[in-house]
Amino acid sequence: MRRKDQRSSPQELREMQAELGVLQKADGSCKFLMGKTIVICSVNGPEASMKEKGDGAIVDVIFQPRDKRPSEEEKEYEMMIRESLENVILLSLYPRTIITISVQVVQDDGSLLSASLNSAVLALLDAGVALKSTLVSLSCSYLSSGDCLLDPLKVEQDFDSVLYSSDSSTFVEYYKSSLSTGQKIIKPKGHVCFIFDASKLKKKSQEAEEDTSLVTCLTEGIFTDEALQTCLNMAKEGAHTVYNLIRFTMERKSTTPILPISTQPQKTQQNVTPSTPEKKGGSFLKPKDK
């Protein structure tokens, strides 16, 4: 089984890249790539505000799609990003100020909300805004075949997409595991975006302990309880890789602004070594071999 972008398993992540300081006039900025999904986030502030909030800073999030006005769905993204970040920014350190976070969509090929949240976190860190903890985000899709896909492409989360049809040669046969059940068409049924507190993510040796890493999630469509739990487990495992990218992006901020990372699902919880050879334009970070 191969997905449309040639990933070989449902839990495999696309390559991710992060580049800090891409906007000179912003206090902090980040260009974040998840495969072909690209977003640029800028942070301005904390700066004095006429909208005073006595107990801390005001957080304003502007979500700007490419070449169109924000839809209701994208306004919901805006609200979710703002509420999530308000919970981790140390607002009391910045009374009577405003922190403006602008997310510009350059290209959307799936998992847009996750890419936007990850970019916003890095832009805040680039601006030197104090955070209680680091948030990381990943998305999953649930198919009519009963399968779950981590880090879905746009076609893998669009409810109007037909991923496989046994009655037509028009569609690429890249996901057809349900054919044994006699199902002739496979389509996305549900999509979920998870946001985790990276400081509470559990390693395999800690799996018996209570997991409180999930901060919130946004679901669309239909899920069974079992499918939602499967998606959650896949996203938790992949979240370690996202956090590694964020951590090493900040550690190497001054020398290597672009940090591609290979995301092999079976190695997502392994440590990442910063001593890999540097290449022109950035450093490649790969998990250690077992």
mmCIF file of C-alpha atoms in Angstrom:
data_model
loop_
_atom_site.group_PDB
_atom_site.id
_atom_site.type_symbol
_atom_site.label_atom_id
_atom_site.label_comp_id
_atom_site.label_asym_id
_atom_site.label_seq_id
_atom_site.Cartn_x
_atom_site.Cartn_y
_atom_site.Cartn_z
ATOM 1 C CA MET A 1 0.000 0.000 0.000
ATOM 2 C CA ARG A 2 1.262 3.449 -0.930
ATOM 3 C CA ARG A 3 -0.395 6.797 -0.462
ATOM 4 C CA LYS A 4 -0.665 9.307 -3.279
ATOM 5 C CA ASP A 5 2.590 11.042 -2.315
ATOM 6 C CA GLN A 6 4.337 7.640 -2.130
ATOM 7 C CA ARG A 7 4.406 7.381 1.652
ATOM 8 C CA SER A 8 4.413 3.692 2.450
ATOM 9 C CA SER A 9 2.330 3.574 5.636
ATOM 10 C CA PRO A 10 -0.672 5.308 7.249
ATOM 11 C CA GLN A 11 1.437 6.671 10.136
ATOM 12 C CA GLU A 12 4.292 8.089 8.055
ATOM 13 C CA LEU A 13 4.841 11.850 8.269
ATOM 14 C CA ARG A 14 5.831 14.083 5.400
ATOM 15 C CA GLU A 15 9.153 15.899 5.540
ATOM 16 C CA MET A 16 8.957 19.058 7.638
ATOM 17 C CA GLN A 17 11.077 22.199 7.467
ATOM 18 C CA ALA A 18 11.228 25.352 9.557
ATOM 19 C CA GLU A 19 12.960 28.650 8.856
ATOM 20 C CA LEU A 20 13.072 31.490 11.375
ATOM 21 C CA GLY A 21 13.433 35.227 10.791
ATOM 22 C CA VAL A 22 11.932 35.263 7.307
ATOM 23 C CA LEU A 23 10.208 38.650 7.829
ATOM 24 C CA GLN A 24 12.547 41.479 8.792
ATOM 25 C CA LYS A 25 9.890 43.888 10.082
ATOM 26 C CA ALA A 26 8.318 41.358 12.460
ATOM 27 C CA ASP A 27 9.537 40.739 16.007
ATOM 28 C CA GLY A 28 9.458 37.029 15.240
ATOM 29 C CA SER A 29 8.592 34.967 12.184
ATOM 30 C CA CYS A 30 8.651 31.426 10.860
ATOM 31 C CA LYS A 31 8.134 29.708 7.540
ATOM 32 C CA PHE A 32 6.873 26.187 8.194
ATOM 33 C CA LEU A 33 6.519 23.381 5.655
ATOM 34 C CA MET A 34 4.714 20.059 6.026
ATOM 35 C CA GLY A 35 5.227 18.447 2.652
ATOM 36 C CA LYS A 36 3.700 20.897 0.165
ATOM 37 C CA THR A 37 1.698 22.743 2.820
ATOM 38 C CA ILE A 38 3.461 26.054 3.475
ATOM 39 C CA VAL A 39 2.576 28.768 5.989
ATOM 40 C CA ILE A 40 4.394 31.895 7.135
ATOM 41 C CA CYS A 41 3.661 33.237 10.597
ATOM 42 C CA SER A 42 4.708 36.604 12.005
ATOM 43 C CA VAL A 43 4.578 37.892 15.579
ATOM 44 C CA ASN A 44 4.533 41.568 16.508
ATOM 45 C CA GLY A 45 4.717 42.574 20.138
ATOM 46 C CA PRO A 46 4.240 42.627 22.964
ATOM 47 C CA GLU A 47 3.559 46.305 22.252
ATOM 48 C CA ALA A 48 1.472 48.959 23.980
ATOM 49 C CA SER A 49 -2.221 48.634 23.259
ATOM 50 C CA MET A 50 -5.262 50.875 23.517
ATOM 51 C CA LYS A 51 -7.236 47.708 24.304
ATOM 52 C CA GLU A 52 -5.960 47.407 27.827
ATOM 53 C CA LYS A 53 -6.299 44.157 29.715
ATOM 54 C CA GLY A 54 -5.320 44.714 33.309
ATOM 55 C CA ASP A 55 -4.118 41.209 34.114
ATOM 56 C CA GLY A 56 -1.967 40.605 31.051
ATOM 57 C CA ALA A 57 -1.455 40.849 27.315
ATOM 58 C CA ILE A 58 -4.125 40.533 24.655
ATOM 59 C CA VAL A 59 -3.493 37.911 21.967
ATOM 60 C CA ASP A 60 -4.798 38.733 18.502
ATOM 61 C CA VAL A 61 -4.605 36.107 15.733
ATOM 62 C CA ILE A 62 -5.126 36.900 12.050
ATOM 63 C CA PHE A 63 -5.496 33.894 9.743
ATOM 64 C CA GLN A 64 -5.143 34.850 6.084
ATOM 65 C CA PRO A 65 -5.826 32.238 3.374
ATOM 66 C CA ARG A 66 -4.207 32.570 -0.015
ATOM 67 C CA ASP A 67 -6.109 34.714 -2.540
ATOM 68 C CA LYS A 68 -9.430 34.762 -0.699
ATOM 69 C CA ARG A 69 -11.269 35.980 2.360
ATOM 70 C CA PRO A 70 -11.341 33.672 5.399
ATOM 71 C CA SER A 71 -14.170 31.134 5.381
ATOM 72 C CA GLU A 72 -16.104 30.092 8.480
ATOM 73 C CA GLU A 73 -13.814 27.083 8.809
ATOM 74 C CA GLU A 74 -10.730 29.285 8.685
ATOM 75 C CA LYS A 75 -12.217 31.663 11.252
ATOM 76 C CA GLU A 76 -12.578 28.611 13.473
ATOM 77 C CA TYR A 77 -8.878 27.881 12.883
ATOM 78 C CA GLU A 78 -8.112 31.444 13.949
ATOM 79 C CA MET A 79 -10.068 31.031 17.169
ATOM 80 C CA MET A 80 -8.471 27.680 17.983
ATOM 81 C CA ILE A 81 -4.947 29.024 17.467
ATOM 82 C CA ARG A 82 -5.684 32.040 19.666
ATOM 83 C CA GLU A 83 -7.259 30.061 22.502
ATOM 84 C CA SER A 84 -4.481 27.454 22.451
ATOM 85 C CA LEU A 85 -1.703 30.044 22.548
ATOM 86 C CA GLU A 86 -3.410 32.146 25.234
ATOM 87 C CA ASN A 87 -3.080 29.123 27.513
ATOM 88 C CA VAL A 88 0.710 28.866 27.124
ATOM 89 C CA ILE A 89 1.869 32.482 26.753
ATOM 90 C CA LEU A 90 2.807 34.029 30.108
ATOM 91 C CA LEU A 91 0.355 36.876 29.591
ATOM 92 C CA SER A 92 0.853 38.348 33.075
ATOM 93 C CA LEU A 93 4.408 39.324 32.141
ATOM 94 C CA TYR A 94 3.098 41.742 29.518
ATOM 95 C CA PRO A 95 0.310 43.865 31.066
ATOM 96 C CA ARG A 96 -1.447 46.468 28.911
ATOM 97 C CA THR A 97 0.072 45.113 25.698
ATOM 98 C CA ILE A 98 -1.033 43.227 22.608
ATOM 99 C CA ILE A 99 0.676 40.322 20.830
ATOM 100 C CA THR A 100 -0.387 40.072 17.189
ATOM 101 C CA ILE A 101 0.066 36.720 15.448
ATOM 102 C CA SER A 102 -0.499 36.680 11.684
ATOM 103 C CA VAL A 103 -0.685 33.402 9.760
ATOM 104 C CA GLN A 104 -0.385 33.629 5.977
ATOM 105 C CA VAL A 105 -1.210 30.518 3.963
ATOM 106 C CA VAL A 106 1.177 30.150 1.029
ATOM 107 C CA GLN A 107 0.023 26.699 -0.077
ATOM 108 C CA ASP A 108 -2.481 24.234 1.361
ATOM 109 C CA ASP A 109 -1.925 20.539 0.711
ATOM 110 C CA GLY A 110 -3.495 19.215 3.896
ATOM 111 C CA SER A 111 -2.932 19.466 7.676
ATOM 112 C CA LEU A 112 -3.173 23.251 7.393
ATOM 113 C CA LEU A 113 -4.251 23.929 10.978
ATOM 114 C CA SER A 114 -1.415 21.807 12.369
ATOM 115 C CA ALA A 115 1.166 23.555 10.190
ATOM 116 C CA SER A 116 -0.225 26.950 11.239
ATOM 117 C CA LEU A 117 -0.090 26.160 14.963
ATOM 118 C CA ASN A 118 3.456 24.782 14.739
ATOM 119 C CA SER A 119 4.551 27.854 12.788
ATOM 120 C CA ALA A 120 2.940 30.198 15.331
ATOM 121 C CA VAL A 121 4.743 28.509 18.233
ATOM 122 C CA LEU A 122 8.104 28.898 16.499
ATOM 123 C CA ALA A 123 7.380 32.530 15.595
ATOM 124 C CA LEU A 124 6.558 33.292 19.247
ATOM 125 C CA LEU A 125 9.801 31.662 20.363
ATOM 126 C CA ASP A 126 11.684 33.603 17.691
ATOM 127 C CA ALA A 127 10.171 36.828 19.076
ATOM 128 C CA GLY A 128 11.298 35.930 22.592
ATOM 129 C CA VAL A 129 7.766 35.680 23.983
ATOM 130 C CA ALA A 130 7.769 33.683 27.232
ATOM 131 C CA LEU A 131 5.801 30.411 27.087
ATOM 132 C CA LYS A 132 4.796 28.023 29.870
ATOM 133 C CA SER A 133 5.308 25.081 27.521
ATOM 134 C CA THR A 134 5.673 24.222 23.849
ATOM 135 C CA LEU A 135 2.640 23.150 21.844
ATOM 136 C CA VAL A 136 2.878 20.775 18.885
ATOM 137 C CA SER A 137 0.150 19.747 16.475
ATOM 138 C CA LEU A 138 -0.622 16.913 14.055
ATOM 139 C CA SER A 139 -3.734 15.950 12.102
ATOM 140 C CA CYS A 140 -5.337 12.657 11.053
ATOM 141 C CA SER A 141 -8.004 11.542 8.605
ATOM 142 C CA TYR A 142 -10.471 8.673 8.962
ATOM 143 C CA LEU A 143 -11.502 6.855 5.776
ATOM 144 C CA SER A 144 -14.674 4.997 4.861
ATOM 145 C CA SER A 145 -12.506 1.863 4.697
ATOM 146 C CA GLY A 146 -11.932 2.143 8.454
ATOM 147 C CA ASP A 147 -8.302 3.189 8.024
ATOM 148 C CA CYS A 148 -6.672 6.213 9.677
ATOM 149 C CA LEU A 149 -4.015 8.399 8.029
ATOM 150 C CA LEU A 150 -1.539 10.587 9.899
ATOM 151 C CA ASP A 151 -0.593 13.978 8.432
ATOM 152 C CA PRO A 152 -3.138 13.763 5.584
ATOM 153 C CA LEU A 153 -2.827 15.406 2.201
ATOM 154 C CA LYS A 154 -5.629 17.751 1.199
ATOM 155 C CA VAL A 155 -7.152 15.027 -0.982
ATOM 156 C CA GLU A 156 -7.026 12.655 2.011
ATOM 157 C CA GLN A 157 -9.118 14.968 4.188
ATOM 158 C CA ASP A 158 -11.497 16.473 1.615
ATOM 159 C CA PHE A 159 -14.888 14.815 2.058
ATOM 160 C CA ASP A 160 -15.609 15.217 -1.677
ATOM 161 C CA SER A 161 -12.497 13.278 -2.692
ATOM 162 C CA VAL A 162 -12.665 9.702 -3.958
ATOM 163 C CA LEU A 163 -9.418 8.017 -2.972
ATOM 164 C CA TYR A 164 -10.228 4.762 -4.718
ATOM 165 C CA SER A 165 -12.960 3.526 -7.021
ATOM 166 C CA SER A 166 -13.081 -0.053 -8.263
ATOM 167 C CA ASP A 167 -15.456 1.020 -11.058
ATOM 168 C CA SER A 168 -13.108 3.491 -12.698
ATOM 169 C CA SER A 169 -9.498 3.631 -13.799
ATOM 170 C CA THR A 170 -9.522 7.402 -13.269
ATOM 171 C CA PHE A 171 -8.428 7.163 -9.646
ATOM 172 C CA VAL A 172 -5.002 6.041 -8.543
ATOM 173 C CA GLU A 173 -5.121 2.796 -6.569
ATOM 174 C CA TYR A 174 -2.988 4.016 -3.698
ATOM 175 C CA TYR A 175 -5.238 3.027 -0.836
ATOM 176 C CA LYS A 176 -7.482 0.035 -1.325
ATOM 177 C CA SER A 177 -7.169 -2.077 1.816
ATOM 178 C CA SER A 178 -10.941 -2.383 2.145
ATOM 179 C CA LEU A 179 -11.487 -4.199 -1.152
ATOM 180 C CA SER A 180 -11.690 -7.503 0.691
ATOM 181 C CA THR A 181 -14.909 -6.261 2.290
ATOM 182 C CA GLY A 182 -16.437 -5.608 -1.107
ATOM 183 C CA GLN A 183 -16.343 -1.832 -0.738
ATOM 184 C CA LYS A 184 -16.096 -0.148 -4.137
ATOM 185 C CA ILE A 185 -15.332 3.437 -3.124
ATOM 186 C CA ILE A 186 -13.028 4.830 -0.446
ATOM 187 C CA LYS A 187 -13.560 8.416 0.722
ATOM 188 C CA PRO A 188 -12.530 10.488 3.756
ATOM 189 C CA LYS A 189 -15.185 10.437 6.491
ATOM 190 C CA GLY A 190 -13.561 12.447 9.261
ATOM 191 C CA HIS A 191 -10.671 14.786 9.968
ATOM 192 C CA VAL A 192 -9.163 15.733 13.333
ATOM 193 C CA CYS A 193 -6.439 18.140 14.431
ATOM 194 C CA PHE A 194 -4.733 17.395 17.760
ATOM 195 C CA ILE A 195 -2.734 19.882 19.840
ATOM 196 C CA PHE A 196 -0.348 18.517 22.473
ATOM 197 C CA ASP A 197 1.692 19.936 25.323
ATOM 198 C CA ALA A 198 5.160 18.698 24.366
ATOM 199 C CA SER A 199 6.376 18.724 27.976
ATOM 200 C CA LYS A 200 3.781 16.068 28.847
ATOM 201 C CA LEU A 201 4.333 13.695 25.930
ATOM 202 C CA LYS A 202 5.171 10.218 27.204
ATOM 203 C CA LYS A 203 8.014 8.037 26.022
ATOM 204 C CA LYS A 204 7.477 4.318 25.468
ATOM 205 C CA SER A 205 8.947 3.582 28.892
ATOM 206 C CA GLN A 206 6.296 5.836 30.465
ATOM 207 C CA GLU A 207 3.241 4.517 28.619
ATOM 208 C CA ALA A 208 1.797 2.993 31.787
ATOM 209 C CA GLU A 209 1.535 6.452 33.355
ATOM 210 C CA GLU A 210 -1.497 8.670 32.860
ATOM 211 C CA ASP A 211 -1.159 10.723 29.681
ATOM 212 C CA THR A 212 -2.248 14.353 29.992
ATOM 213 C CA SER A 213 -0.466 15.683 26.902
ATOM 214 C CA LEU A 214 -3.588 16.361 24.817
ATOM 215 C CA VAL A 215 -4.563 20.029 25.100
ATOM 216 C CA THR A 216 -7.461 20.128 22.656
ATOM 217 C CA CYS A 217 -8.647 18.836 19.303
ATOM 218 C CA LEU A 218 -10.895 19.944 16.465
ATOM 219 C CA THR A 219 -12.912 17.286 14.642
ATOM 220 C CA GLU A 220 -14.924 17.379 11.439
ATOM 221 C CA GLY A 221 -17.066 14.635 9.963
ATOM 222 C CA ILE A 222 -17.760 11.208 11.462
ATOM 223 C CA PHE A 223 -15.546 9.061 13.698
ATOM 224 C CA THR A 224 -16.042 5.839 15.592
ATOM 225 C CA ASP A 225 -14.630 5.802 19.127
ATOM 226 C CA GLU A 226 -12.052 3.241 18.038
ATOM 227 C CA ALA A 227 -10.976 5.303 15.021
ATOM 228 C CA LEU A 228 -10.599 8.470 17.090
ATOM 229 C CA GLN A 229 -8.445 6.610 19.623
ATOM 230 C CA THR A 230 -6.305 5.179 16.811
ATOM 231 C CA CYS A 231 -5.817 8.665 15.380
ATOM 232 C CA LEU A 232 -4.893 9.998 18.820
ATOM 233 C CA ASN A 233 -2.275 7.290 19.357
ATOM 234 C CA MET A 234 -0.753 7.889 15.919
ATOM 235 C CA ALA A 235 -0.613 11.641 16.486
ATOM 236 C CA LYS A 236 0.977 11.270 19.937
ATOM 237 C CA GLU A 237 3.754 9.159 18.489
ATOM 238 C CA GLY A 238 4.370 11.566 15.625
ATOM 239 C CA ALA A 239 4.287 14.594 17.946
ATOM 240 C CA HIS A 240 7.752 13.691 19.256
ATOM 241 C CA THR A 241 9.162 14.311 15.780
ATOM 242 C CA VAL A 242 7.473 17.706 15.521
ATOM 243 C CA TYR A 243 8.849 18.685 18.922
ATOM 244 C CA ASN A 244 12.353 17.581 17.912
ATOM 245 C CA LEU A 245 12.137 19.875 14.887
ATOM 246 C CA ILE A 246 11.012 22.825 17.025
ATOM 247 C CA ARG A 247 13.698 22.186 19.629
ATOM 248 C CA PHE A 248 16.571 21.916 17.181
ATOM 249 C CA THR A 249 15.312 24.850 15.128
ATOM 250 C CA MET A 250 15.671 27.030 18.216
ATOM 251 C CA GLU A 251 18.997 25.501 19.276
ATOM 252 C CA ARG A 252 20.536 26.112 15.871
ATOM 253 C CA LYS A 253 18.738 29.380 15.184
ATOM 254 C CA SER A 254 21.867 31.467 14.695
ATOM 255 C CA THR A 255 23.677 29.109 12.310
ATOM 256 C CA THR A 256 21.197 26.987 10.356
ATOM 257 C CA PRO A 257 17.874 28.735 9.684
ATOM 258 C CA ILE A 258 16.394 25.905 7.604
ATOM 259 C CA LEU A 259 16.122 22.489 9.224
ATOM 260 C CA PRO A 260 14.575 19.708 7.149
ATOM 261 C CA ILE A 261 13.825 16.566 9.114
ATOM 262 C CA SER A 262 13.120 13.052 7.895
ATOM 263 C CA THR A 263 10.063 11.617 9.600
ATOM 264 C CA GLN A 264 10.146 7.859 9.831
ATOM 265 C CA PRO A 265 7.199 6.708 11.993
ATOM 266 C CA GLN A 266 9.038 3.834 13.613
ATOM 267 C CA LYS A 267 11.683 6.254 14.882
ATOM 268 C CA THR A 268 9.564 9.184 16.009
ATOM 269 C CA GLN A 269 10.357 8.663 19.682
ATOM 270 C CA GLN A 270 14.094 8.270 19.206
ATOM 271 C CA ASN A 271 16.511 11.036 20.117
ATOM 272 C CA VAL A 272 17.746 13.235 17.292
ATOM 273 C CA THR A 273 21.441 13.894 16.911
ATOM 274 C CA PRO A 274 22.550 17.426 16.028
ATOM 275 C CA SER A 275 25.922 16.218 14.799
ATOM 276 C CA THR A 276 24.825 15.161 11.304
ATOM 277 C CA PRO A 277 26.764 16.646 8.370
ATOM 278 C CA GLU A 278 25.700 20.097 7.292
ATOM 279 C CA LYS A 279 24.566 20.698 3.746
ATOM 280 C CA LYS A 280 24.220 23.918 1.842
ATOM 281 C CA GLY A 281 21.040 25.708 2.894
ATOM 282 C CA GLY A 282 20.529 23.898 6.174
ATOM 283 C CA SER A 283 21.077 20.836 8.306
ATOM 284 C CA PHE A 284 19.326 17.525 7.992
ATOM 285 C CA LEU A 285 18.184 16.016 11.284
ATOM 286 C CA LYS A 286 17.513 12.302 11.430
ATOM 287 C CA PRO A 287 16.665 10.030 14.358
ATOM 288 C CA LYS A 288 19.457 7.862 15.666
ATOM 289 C CA ASP A 289 19.568 4.302 14.437
ATOM 290 C CA LYS A 290 18.294 1.743 16.860
#
